[in-house]
């Protein structure tokens, strides 16, 4: 049983006009085997939350805490966070010229498992995982994300999720840009991971359509750098019908 | 003085020098550079052991050769060597006038070999000058590797002459010890239907200045000038490429990829391609890509294309200098990969494929080993 606890998290970035506060006191807990959906308008700080928890150097954390089973995540380097069991599927995965998918995945699993997977077993493992997520085996020889379509990049993120078996995964708009079939396949991948590895998932999304496949245990509304409401699936339906207006007002009045 | 001037004027018309440059075997035709000349503006002349001024030879170059069967080689003194080599700068012409022993390699007519020919030069401490001539006779095919190691100071020039329909792969490696210095001018002459693929690799040494110059002696020739360099810990590596399209329907391809890391590390790439009026049907492309691995390093990149004819098949040039990307490192590290390994992956990725055309397994392995060792040094 694992638990990622985010408490009163404040995050700033340096801009040309000085320091800008993006997260303004986020409280969230993500638990093994549970899926927690987060919905919020563009620019509300959802990706910032994901990056800050994963440790992107661009963000500064003036106050607040993030712990994974009691260990201080903010004190860890980016790779240590991954080794501790955190995973981030990125909204915009980065291209890495000249580094093949298979070399990348093998380097990653070698680091996470503490030893290099045996070559033959590794190839089998990778091919099976690629098949499950509907990626052609030829992708293993292509450079990481280079020339991948939007949907292919998202599948590649979920492929990594399945291979890396994290304790806690943050999925940042993994459903954006997917066609109907890809959405189903990617959702199945997420469900498999939760089932097989008891992963806890923070699912950032704009649409309820993924929530038809990946059933959230909780839904939170994220506005203007903080969580403003939390409920069940019915909250997602309401957001889709009425938008965020009500919640934006609530923050403005608070 | 006046006789030297006259000689220069004659050379203008009769040689392969750029219209605005001279070519001569007499060092007195070149002023001692002070570092303000266009030609020398980047080179740290204080660190070249006076090669540009008056450094005397303290010993001869020692050439070690392992030749593929059928390829002959000999070490000859000045009066035994016939050469038309005309140097185009002060150090190169001093080298030309000061060497005592030249290495001459002959690839006989119609000899075709896949086996490698290795020339290894260990530059001993002190100053030395050398000259190498590689004669590829008609219809021959071979691969020559010229490796430089050692900690001394050297001026070494090289002529690579590819006769009709020959095909030569020529790889030059500079992997000197940290204080080693070498300045070289390599001249490639490509005859009708001949083809030279050359690669230069600069990884070790304090100062490496490399001036490859290619010209054609028949139509339908092709030359590739590829390069890889990685300067770390204050190293200086310079490449001044010149391709002279002086014949019809010839092809040239100049691709250099370089990296620089650390305070004072500095790389220079100057690529000049000249398409003369007579050179119709020319196809040329030149490109330099640099990766700066931190804020202390510097890369200068100057592509230059001069076209004197309207009937060119294709002519292009490009230069891109970028920085190691935080987002790439973050992506890799967020998958558990530690920072040194992540940097290594990104740098290897940047250089990947540059050895691609040189498929001989032993060669490829040796080059990759050297490059990876240099990348590893860059983490320290
Ligand atoms: N480096 C930065 N400099 C300036 N502003 C930034 C920087 N990074 C993020 N921001 C700003 O912070 C806010 C939150 O951005 P973030 O990407 O976290 O939003 P989001 O909720 O993920 O939006 P979307 O739904 O569009 O993905 C935005 O207004 C964004 O412009
Ligand atoms: Mg976002």
XYZ file of C-alpha atoms and ligand atoms in Angstrom:
666
model
C 0.000 0.000 0.000
C 1.523 3.299 -1.119
C 0.484 6.866 -0.645
C 1.614 10.072 -2.314
C 0.690 12.996 -0.091
C 0.812 16.549 -1.416
C 0.340 19.209 1.243
C -0.137 22.938 0.779
C 2.134 22.900 -2.278
C 3.168 26.283 -3.666
C 5.069 26.501 -6.942
C 6.592 29.502 -8.704
C 8.450 30.099 -11.969
C 10.826 32.865 -12.920
C 9.522 34.984 -15.784
C 10.789 38.142 -17.428
C 8.412 40.101 -15.200
C 9.668 38.445 -12.019
C 8.472 35.517 -9.952
C 5.047 34.144 -10.812
C 3.073 31.894 -8.484
C 1.311 29.103 -10.336
C 0.320 26.630 -7.622
C -1.233 28.246 -4.588
C -1.582 25.587 -1.940
C -2.433 22.194 -3.415
C -3.629 19.391 -1.133
C -4.035 15.939 -2.657
C -3.539 12.311 -1.679
C -3.118 9.509 -4.182
C -3.401 5.943 -2.964
C -2.389 2.574 -4.444
C -4.983 0.970 -6.663
C -7.113 4.127 -6.776
C -7.682 6.475 -9.679
C -8.069 10.133 -8.938
C -9.142 12.322 -11.853
C -8.289 15.999 -11.990
C -10.125 18.388 -14.273
C -9.486 22.065 -14.690
C -9.384 24.847 -17.259
C -6.375 25.599 -19.472
C -3.616 27.319 -17.608
C -4.933 26.377 -14.162
C -1.641 24.657 -13.282
C -2.305 20.940 -13.786
C 0.880 20.264 -15.757
C 2.815 22.430 -13.341
C 1.633 20.169 -10.530
C 2.745 17.090 -12.476
C 6.172 18.558 -13.337
C 6.794 19.892 -9.844
C 6.094 16.488 -8.298
C 8.405 14.835 -10.864
C 11.118 17.442 -10.196
C 11.490 19.529 -13.359
C 14.296 22.066 -12.682
C 12.237 24.956 -14.076
C 9.960 25.097 -11.028
C 10.684 26.446 -7.564
C 8.840 25.241 -4.499
C 8.821 27.944 -1.827
C 6.590 25.986 0.556
C 4.607 22.807 0.964
C 5.512 19.134 1.004
C 5.297 16.019 -1.138
C 5.910 12.634 0.455
C 5.760 9.094 -0.866
C 5.140 6.639 1.971
C 6.652 9.172 4.306
C 9.820 9.842 2.276
C 10.450 13.450 1.252
C 10.058 13.509 -2.525
C 11.137 17.148 -2.888
C 14.521 16.203 -1.477
C 15.139 13.650 -4.240
C 16.724 14.177 -7.663
C 14.515 13.488 -10.673
C 15.878 9.965 -11.209
C 15.600 9.153 -7.499
C 11.901 10.020 -7.638
C 11.447 7.538 -10.470
C 13.388 4.922 -8.524
C 11.189 5.603 -5.505
C 8.189 4.621 -7.642
C 6.884 7.810 -9.253
C 5.995 8.022 -12.922
C 4.865 10.933 -15.066
C 3.262 10.446 -18.478
C 3.867 13.784 -20.112
C 1.362 15.962 -21.928
C 4.043 16.723 -24.531
C 6.639 13.920 -24.606
C 10.097 15.078 -25.681
C 11.930 13.942 -28.818
C 15.447 12.613 -28.325
C 17.354 12.403 -31.620
C 19.676 9.457 -32.092
C 18.457 7.486 -29.068
C 16.416 4.430 -30.009
C 13.283 3.446 -28.109
C 14.790 0.087 -27.225
C 18.038 1.606 -25.940
C 16.045 4.163 -23.960
C 13.667 1.634 -22.403
C 16.495 -0.744 -21.563
C 18.532 2.054 -19.931
C 15.498 3.065 -17.928
C 14.647 -0.444 -16.727
C 18.297 -1.126 -15.926
C 18.284 1.945 -13.707
C 14.940 1.147 -12.067
C 15.624 -2.533 -11.462
C 19.262 -2.105 -10.500
C 20.475 -4.571 -13.139
C 20.239 -4.880 -16.892
C 17.375 -7.137 -18.014
C 18.683 -10.265 -19.771
C 18.710 -9.573 -23.478
C 16.426 -12.369 -24.656
C 13.887 -11.968 -21.889
C 14.010 -8.227 -22.405
C 13.198 -8.412 -26.088
C 10.301 -10.711 -25.319
C 9.029 -8.449 -22.552
C 9.270 -5.345 -24.730
C 7.616 -6.958 -27.734
C 4.717 -8.248 -25.651
C 4.167 -4.879 -24.022
C 4.286 -3.170 -27.427
C 1.779 -5.608 -28.804
C -0.623 -4.998 -25.925
C -0.532 -1.253 -26.492
C -0.817 -1.638 -30.257
C 2.650 -0.384 -31.218
C 4.385 -1.977 -34.157
C 7.665 -3.694 -33.130
C 9.543 -1.465 -35.621
C 9.062 1.405 -33.154
C 11.770 -0.110 -30.967
C 14.405 0.911 -33.541
C 13.061 4.424 -34.020
C 14.388 7.384 -32.087
C 12.492 8.314 -28.935
C 9.327 10.227 -29.937
C 11.007 11.524 -33.096
C 8.420 11.827 -35.835
C 5.810 10.022 -33.694
C 2.245 11.200 -34.256
C 0.440 12.677 -31.248
C -1.348 9.387 -30.601
C 1.847 7.331 -30.987
C 3.591 9.480 -28.400
C 0.778 8.825 -25.924
C 0.892 5.070 -26.527
C 4.635 5.189 -25.974
C 4.063 6.883 -22.599
C 1.638 4.138 -21.568
C 4.071 1.486 -22.819
C 6.595 2.923 -20.371
C 3.975 2.977 -17.615
C 3.345 -0.716 -18.149
C 7.027 -1.661 -18.221
C 8.062 0.507 -15.289
C 5.295 -0.572 -12.928
C 5.381 2.530 -10.697
C 3.710 2.831 -7.304
C 2.141 6.146 -8.283
C 1.570 7.455 -11.811
C 0.598 10.945 -12.903
C -0.927 10.896 -16.376
C -1.066 14.366 -17.881
C -3.725 14.504 -20.604
C -2.790 11.080 -21.908
C -6.204 11.002 -23.583
C -5.768 14.192 -25.607
C -5.339 13.699 -29.328
C -6.359 10.035 -29.348
C -8.900 8.595 -31.765
C -11.687 6.363 -30.418
C -9.787 3.102 -30.851
C -6.541 4.472 -29.421
C -8.454 5.887 -26.452
C -9.838 2.438 -25.672
C -6.430 0.734 -26.046
C -4.649 3.317 -23.903
C -7.401 3.142 -21.270
C -7.054 -0.638 -21.147
C -3.332 -0.159 -20.588
C -4.003 2.120 -17.640
C -6.525 -0.325 -16.177
C -4.078 -3.226 -16.588
C -1.421 -1.302 -14.707
C -3.780 -0.528 -11.844
C -4.917 -4.128 -11.684
C -1.554 -5.858 -12.091
C 0.657 -3.527 -10.100
C -1.853 -1.854 -7.817
C -0.607 1.505 -9.119
C -2.255 4.649 -7.830
C -3.177 7.019 -10.673
C -3.606 10.765 -10.850
C -5.401 11.246 -14.148
C -5.336 14.776 -15.541
C -7.940 15.277 -18.258
C -10.315 17.703 -19.927
C -12.855 15.121 -21.063
C -15.223 12.661 -19.457
C -14.905 10.297 -22.393
C -11.784 8.605 -20.904
C -13.664 8.257 -17.603
C -16.060 5.872 -19.307
C -13.143 3.435 -19.650
C -11.025 4.354 -16.650
C -13.392 4.603 -13.691
C -12.201 7.232 -11.244
C -12.611 6.687 -7.524
C -12.494 10.448 -7.042
C -12.780 13.547 -9.198
C -11.266 16.882 -8.206
C -11.728 20.269 -9.786
C -8.561 22.296 -10.220
C -8.872 26.045 -10.703
C -6.300 28.791 -10.469
C -3.544 26.755 -8.867
C -5.510 24.737 -6.320
C -8.144 22.057 -5.767
C -11.525 23.728 -5.319
C -13.885 20.747 -5.119
C -13.726 16.979 -4.850
C -16.449 14.416 -5.478
C -17.296 11.291 -7.464
C -17.857 10.641 -11.144
C -21.031 12.796 -11.083
C -18.787 15.838 -10.596
C -17.090 15.108 -13.914
C -20.453 14.885 -15.678
C -21.491 18.186 -14.175
C -18.256 19.854 -15.328
C -18.765 18.579 -18.826
C -22.309 19.951 -18.881
C -21.764 23.317 -17.173
C -18.040 24.116 -17.416
C -15.927 25.641 -14.682
C -17.789 28.929 -14.258
C -19.320 28.039 -10.932
C -15.952 26.999 -9.520
C -14.093 29.982 -10.885
C -16.599 32.221 -9.088
C -16.180 30.207 -5.937
C -12.416 30.876 -5.932
C -12.885 34.510 -6.800
C -15.241 34.870 -3.845
C -13.062 32.888 -1.447
C 60.833 40.458 -51.413
C 59.915 41.488 -54.941
C 60.681 38.020 -56.280
C 58.385 36.500 -53.677
C 55.653 38.877 -54.747
C 56.063 37.916 -58.336
C 55.907 34.254 -57.507
C 52.676 34.888 -55.675
C 51.153 36.507 -58.687
C 52.007 33.609 -60.896
C 50.613 31.232 -58.332
C 47.358 33.151 -58.304
C 46.661 32.192 -61.847
C 48.093 28.731 -62.028
C 47.066 27.035 -58.833
C 44.096 25.978 -56.849
C 44.291 28.774 -54.308
C 41.217 30.874 -53.692
C 41.354 34.006 -55.831
C 41.959 35.977 -52.669
C 44.558 33.625 -51.264
C 48.030 32.491 -52.113
C 49.485 29.029 -52.416
C 53.184 28.490 -52.070
C 55.791 26.134 -50.737
C 57.909 29.036 -49.562
C 57.114 30.114 -45.980
C 58.512 33.569 -46.672
C 55.505 34.186 -48.916
C 53.377 34.258 -45.785
C 53.730 36.814 -43.037
C 54.087 35.508 -39.518
C 50.478 35.692 -38.328
C 49.636 37.822 -35.309
C 46.147 36.438 -34.767
C 44.223 39.340 -36.263
C 44.130 37.869 -39.786
C 40.811 36.317 -40.883
C 42.671 33.030 -41.381
C 44.034 32.984 -37.823
C 41.487 34.958 -35.856
C 40.289 31.957 -33.835
C 43.514 29.958 -33.496
C 45.253 30.373 -30.098
C 48.706 31.071 -31.560
C 50.240 31.172 -28.101
C 49.488 27.487 -27.765
C 50.899 26.166 -31.071
C 54.507 25.889 -29.919
C 55.703 28.513 -32.408
C 54.805 26.378 -35.425
C 53.630 29.609 -37.037
C 56.862 31.440 -36.393
C 60.200 29.686 -36.139
C 59.896 26.299 -34.371
C 62.688 24.040 -35.617
C 62.294 20.299 -36.092
C 63.682 18.419 -33.107
C 63.128 14.973 -34.611
C 61.527 13.174 -37.540
C 58.018 11.786 -37.519
C 57.797 8.102 -36.850
C 55.236 6.486 -39.180
C 53.958 3.031 -38.220
C 52.134 1.272 -41.024
C 50.039 -1.856 -41.232
C 49.029 -2.071 -44.871
C 46.427 -4.204 -46.599
C 48.015 -6.698 -48.943
C 48.913 -5.219 -52.332
C 49.301 -1.696 -50.963
C 52.916 -0.544 -50.884
C 54.523 2.053 -48.682
C 57.898 3.694 -48.359
C 59.590 6.343 -46.258
C 61.434 8.767 -48.518
C 63.705 11.750 -48.074
C 63.089 15.117 -49.715
C 65.087 14.490 -52.883
C 63.328 11.169 -53.470
C 59.848 12.672 -53.387
C 58.073 14.403 -56.222
C 55.338 16.657 -54.936
C 53.396 19.591 -56.260
C 52.003 20.378 -52.832
C 51.473 24.107 -52.434
C 50.659 25.159 -48.924
C 48.016 27.809 -48.295
C 49.057 29.215 -44.962
C 52.139 29.959 -42.937
C 52.205 26.802 -40.780
C 51.406 24.523 -43.653
C 54.175 26.049 -45.794
C 56.658 25.842 -42.925
C 55.716 22.182 -42.548
C 56.209 21.719 -46.261
C 59.696 23.219 -46.137
C 60.850 21.507 -42.935
C 59.952 17.817 -43.158
C 62.785 15.342 -43.670
C 60.950 12.068 -44.162
C 57.729 11.570 -46.083
C 55.486 8.540 -46.101
C 54.325 7.513 -49.557
C 51.519 5.003 -49.951
C 50.668 3.531 -53.337
C 47.434 1.779 -54.094
C 48.144 0.017 -57.390
C 45.909 0.229 -60.407
C 42.806 -1.958 -60.168
C 43.638 -3.179 -56.684
C 40.423 -3.497 -54.715
C 40.639 -4.341 -51.053
C 38.244 -4.312 -48.135
C 41.118 -4.737 -45.670
C 42.132 -1.684 -43.703
C 45.436 0.135 -43.975
C 46.478 1.795 -40.713
C 48.988 4.598 -40.406
C 49.754 5.438 -36.827
C 51.748 8.493 -35.812
C 52.883 8.841 -32.236
C 53.868 12.494 -31.853
C 56.758 12.440 -29.408
C 57.366 15.421 -27.158
C 59.201 18.192 -28.984
C 58.554 19.615 -32.448
C 58.350 17.567 -35.662
C 57.185 17.935 -39.257
C 55.898 15.342 -41.664
C 54.376 14.767 -45.056
C 52.217 11.959 -46.365
C 51.290 11.144 -49.946
C 48.567 8.689 -50.795
C 48.378 7.724 -54.447
C 45.287 5.811 -55.436
C 45.813 4.619 -58.992
C 43.036 4.212 -61.531
C 40.166 1.853 -60.642
C 41.546 1.076 -57.198
C 39.512 0.845 -54.010
C 40.862 0.969 -50.450
C 40.401 2.286 -46.924
C 43.200 4.199 -45.204
C 43.173 5.252 -41.562
C 45.563 7.902 -40.295
C 45.697 7.971 -36.507
C 47.528 10.598 -34.462
C 48.358 10.109 -30.798
C 51.096 11.435 -28.520
C 51.919 14.531 -26.535
C 54.270 16.523 -28.792
C 53.917 19.310 -31.333
C 53.617 18.555 -35.037
C 52.923 20.005 -38.443
C 51.905 17.229 -40.823
C 50.485 17.670 -44.301
C 48.924 15.072 -46.514
C 48.063 14.687 -50.188
C 45.408 12.231 -51.244
C 45.344 11.790 -54.982
C 42.529 9.714 -56.410
C 43.056 8.750 -60.025
C 40.355 7.929 -62.566
C 37.464 5.887 -61.177
C 39.222 5.076 -57.908
C 37.329 4.965 -54.650
C 39.041 5.846 -51.399
C 37.827 5.926 -47.826
C 40.180 8.058 -45.772
C 39.781 8.458 -42.027
C 41.904 10.832 -39.969
C 41.839 10.579 -36.197
C 43.331 13.146 -33.834
C 43.340 11.693 -30.369
C 46.449 13.237 -28.839
C 47.289 13.473 -25.170
C 45.988 16.551 -23.367
C 48.981 18.762 -24.241
C 49.486 17.566 -27.825
C 49.379 20.064 -30.695
C 48.899 19.351 -34.379
C 48.331 21.536 -37.411
C 47.589 19.816 -40.725
C 46.622 20.702 -44.249
C 45.137 17.820 -46.238
C 44.731 18.223 -49.976
C 42.394 15.960 -51.871
C 42.611 15.754 -55.643
C 39.799 13.837 -57.317
C 40.055 12.712 -60.914
C 37.326 11.727 -63.362
C 34.683 9.419 -61.857
C 36.762 9.044 -58.713
C 35.278 9.192 -55.277
C 36.838 10.082 -51.922
C 34.956 9.670 -48.672
C 36.860 11.231 -45.850
C 36.138 11.504 -42.169
C 38.066 13.452 -39.568
C 37.667 12.733 -35.869
C 39.039 15.200 -33.313
C 38.890 14.112 -29.708
C 42.222 14.548 -27.959
C 44.877 17.245 -27.877
C 45.299 20.808 -26.722
C 45.155 22.410 -30.173
C 44.129 20.678 -33.383
C 43.888 22.772 -36.529
C 42.805 20.902 -39.614
C 42.585 22.383 -43.109
C 41.098 19.962 -45.645
C 41.060 21.243 -49.231
C 39.477 19.382 -52.105
C 39.653 20.006 -55.816
C 38.933 18.041 -58.943
C 41.193 17.007 -61.807
C 38.424 15.539 -63.974
C 34.658 15.733 -64.407
C 32.134 13.610 -62.509
C 34.205 13.296 -59.351
C 32.721 13.091 -55.872
C 34.052 13.972 -52.458
C 32.626 13.639 -49.003
C 34.242 15.492 -46.127
C 32.751 14.345 -42.848
C 33.855 15.356 -39.390
C 33.220 14.692 -35.733
C 34.769 16.703 -32.942
C 34.289 16.984 -29.207
C 36.290 19.575 -27.281
C 36.272 19.391 -23.497
C 38.296 20.845 -20.620
C 39.596 23.832 -22.568
C 40.588 22.048 -25.779
C 40.668 23.952 -29.073
C 39.681 22.214 -32.328
C 39.507 24.047 -35.638
C 38.374 22.915 -39.069
C 38.751 25.047 -42.162
C 37.226 23.260 -45.095
C 37.621 24.372 -48.678
C 36.026 22.650 -51.657
C 36.974 24.000 -55.059
C 34.455 23.039 -57.728
C 36.691 23.593 -60.713
C 35.306 20.836 -62.984
C 31.901 19.938 -64.397
C 29.300 17.650 -62.832
C 31.144 17.014 -59.596
C 29.608 16.391 -56.230
C 30.661 17.399 -52.735
C 29.102 16.783 -49.381
C 30.531 18.386 -46.229
C 28.973 17.330 -42.927
C 30.540 18.132 -39.573
C 29.075 17.461 -36.167
C 30.743 18.849 -33.091
C 30.345 19.214 -29.372
C 32.023 21.474 -26.828
C 31.978 21.404 -23.082
C 33.708 23.194 -20.257
C 35.263 26.573 -19.560
C 37.467 27.694 -22.464
C 36.622 24.762 -24.740
C 36.314 26.135 -28.232
C 35.529 24.667 -31.633
C 35.705 26.373 -34.988
C 34.269 25.278 -38.267
C 34.692 27.373 -41.391
C 33.294 25.819 -44.546
C 34.058 27.424 -47.895
C 32.665 26.033 -51.104
C 33.540 27.743 -54.355
C 31.727 26.872 -57.565
C 33.736 28.282 -60.431
C 32.261 29.517 -63.674
C 33.337 26.400 -65.512
C 31.845 24.018 -62.917
C 28.359 23.559 -64.337
C 26.281 20.674 -63.040
C 27.770 20.961 -59.560
C 25.965 19.332 -56.667
C 27.122 20.459 -53.242
C 25.894 20.607 -49.696
C 27.645 21.662 -46.510
C 26.393 21.500 -42.985
C 27.793 21.969 -39.507
C 25.820 21.061 -36.402
C 27.144 21.887 -32.962
C 26.005 20.954 -29.502
C 27.111 23.148 -26.603
C 27.079 21.125 -23.421
C 27.367 24.022 -20.996
C 27.767 27.795 -20.773
C 31.575 27.826 -20.624
C 32.078 26.318 -24.082
C 32.061 28.137 -27.407
C 31.469 27.061 -30.999
C 32.074 29.232 -34.048
C 30.516 28.096 -37.278
C 30.869 29.949 -40.567
C 29.458 28.406 -43.740
C 30.258 30.156 -46.976
C 29.158 29.360 -50.500
C 30.349 31.264 -53.555
C 28.698 30.541 -56.860
C 30.131 31.895 -60.090
C 27.992 29.932 -62.524
C 24.240 29.961 -63.109
C 24.045 26.285 -63.995
C 24.293 24.531 -60.678
C 22.415 21.308 -60.051
C 22.146 21.809 -56.307
C 23.942 23.980 -53.779
C 23.106 24.397 -50.128
C 24.653 25.142 -46.802
C 23.541 25.238 -43.194
C 24.842 25.675 -39.709
C 23.039 24.976 -36.454
C 24.388 25.404 -32.944
C 22.194 24.251 -30.086
C 22.410 23.604 -26.377
C 21.947 20.430 -24.433
C 18.237 20.471 -23.756
C 16.964 20.464 -20.133
C 13.714 18.881 -21.239
C 15.511 15.955 -22.860
C 17.543 15.362 -19.706
C 14.417 15.677 -17.575
C 12.544 13.168 -19.719
C 15.311 10.576 -19.413
C 15.863 11.195 -15.704
C 12.144 10.950 -14.975
C 12.518 7.365 -16.198
C 15.097 6.606 -13.523
C 18.223 7.277 -15.597
C 20.862 9.183 -13.595
C 22.182 12.507 -14.879
C 25.596 11.377 -16.229
C 23.964 8.493 -18.107
C 21.228 10.788 -19.426
C 23.824 13.265 -20.709
C 25.778 10.408 -22.254
C 22.664 9.153 -24.069
C 21.814 12.596 -25.446
C 25.402 13.245 -26.598
C 25.762 9.789 -28.141
C 22.419 10.359 -29.821
C 23.655 13.643 -31.248
C 26.723 11.978 -32.753
C 24.973 8.770 -33.790
C 25.017 7.881 -37.439
C 28.038 10.011 -38.295
C 30.159 6.874 -38.696
C 27.245 5.258 -40.496
C 28.832 4.999 -43.925
C 32.016 3.474 -42.623
C 30.673 0.017 -42.096
C 33.859 -2.011 -41.645
C 33.205 -3.623 -38.229
C 36.726 -3.171 -36.820
C 36.891 0.446 -37.933
C 33.448 1.246 -36.611
C 34.240 -0.337 -33.282
C 37.544 1.538 -32.929
C 35.887 4.858 -33.765
C 33.011 4.263 -31.377
C 35.417 3.286 -28.612
C 37.388 6.487 -29.042
C 34.278 8.654 -29.209
C 32.707 7.029 -26.169
C 35.920 7.444 -24.203
C 35.901 11.145 -25.091
C 32.245 11.487 -24.084
C 33.050 9.825 -20.781
C 35.980 12.200 -20.227
C 33.526 15.058 -20.687
C 31.613 14.045 -17.554
C 34.669 14.541 -15.386
N 8.091 28.891 -17.457
C 6.938 29.589 -17.347
N 6.959 30.913 -17.466
C 5.836 31.629 -17.383
N 4.622 31.083 -17.164
C 4.549 29.765 -17.038
C 5.696 28.931 -17.129
N 5.312 27.654 -16.967
C 3.978 27.696 -16.800
N 3.514 28.942 -16.837
C 2.135 29.396 -16.706
O 1.538 28.722 -15.642
C 0.176 28.489 -15.910
C -0.142 27.027 -15.689
O 0.390 26.264 -16.763
P 0.135 24.692 -16.871
O 0.844 24.205 -18.065
O 0.463 24.074 -15.570
O -1.438 24.662 -17.104
P -2.394 23.431 -17.380
O -3.428 23.441 -16.337
O -1.614 22.191 -17.543
O -3.057 23.852 -18.770
P -3.537 22.954 -20.035
O -4.869 22.432 -19.672
O -3.626 23.931 -21.142
O -2.529 21.899 -20.263
C -0.064 28.982 -17.321
O -0.642 30.256 -17.259
C 1.301 29.033 -17.911
O 1.397 30.007 -18.917
Mg -1.228 20.893 -19.089
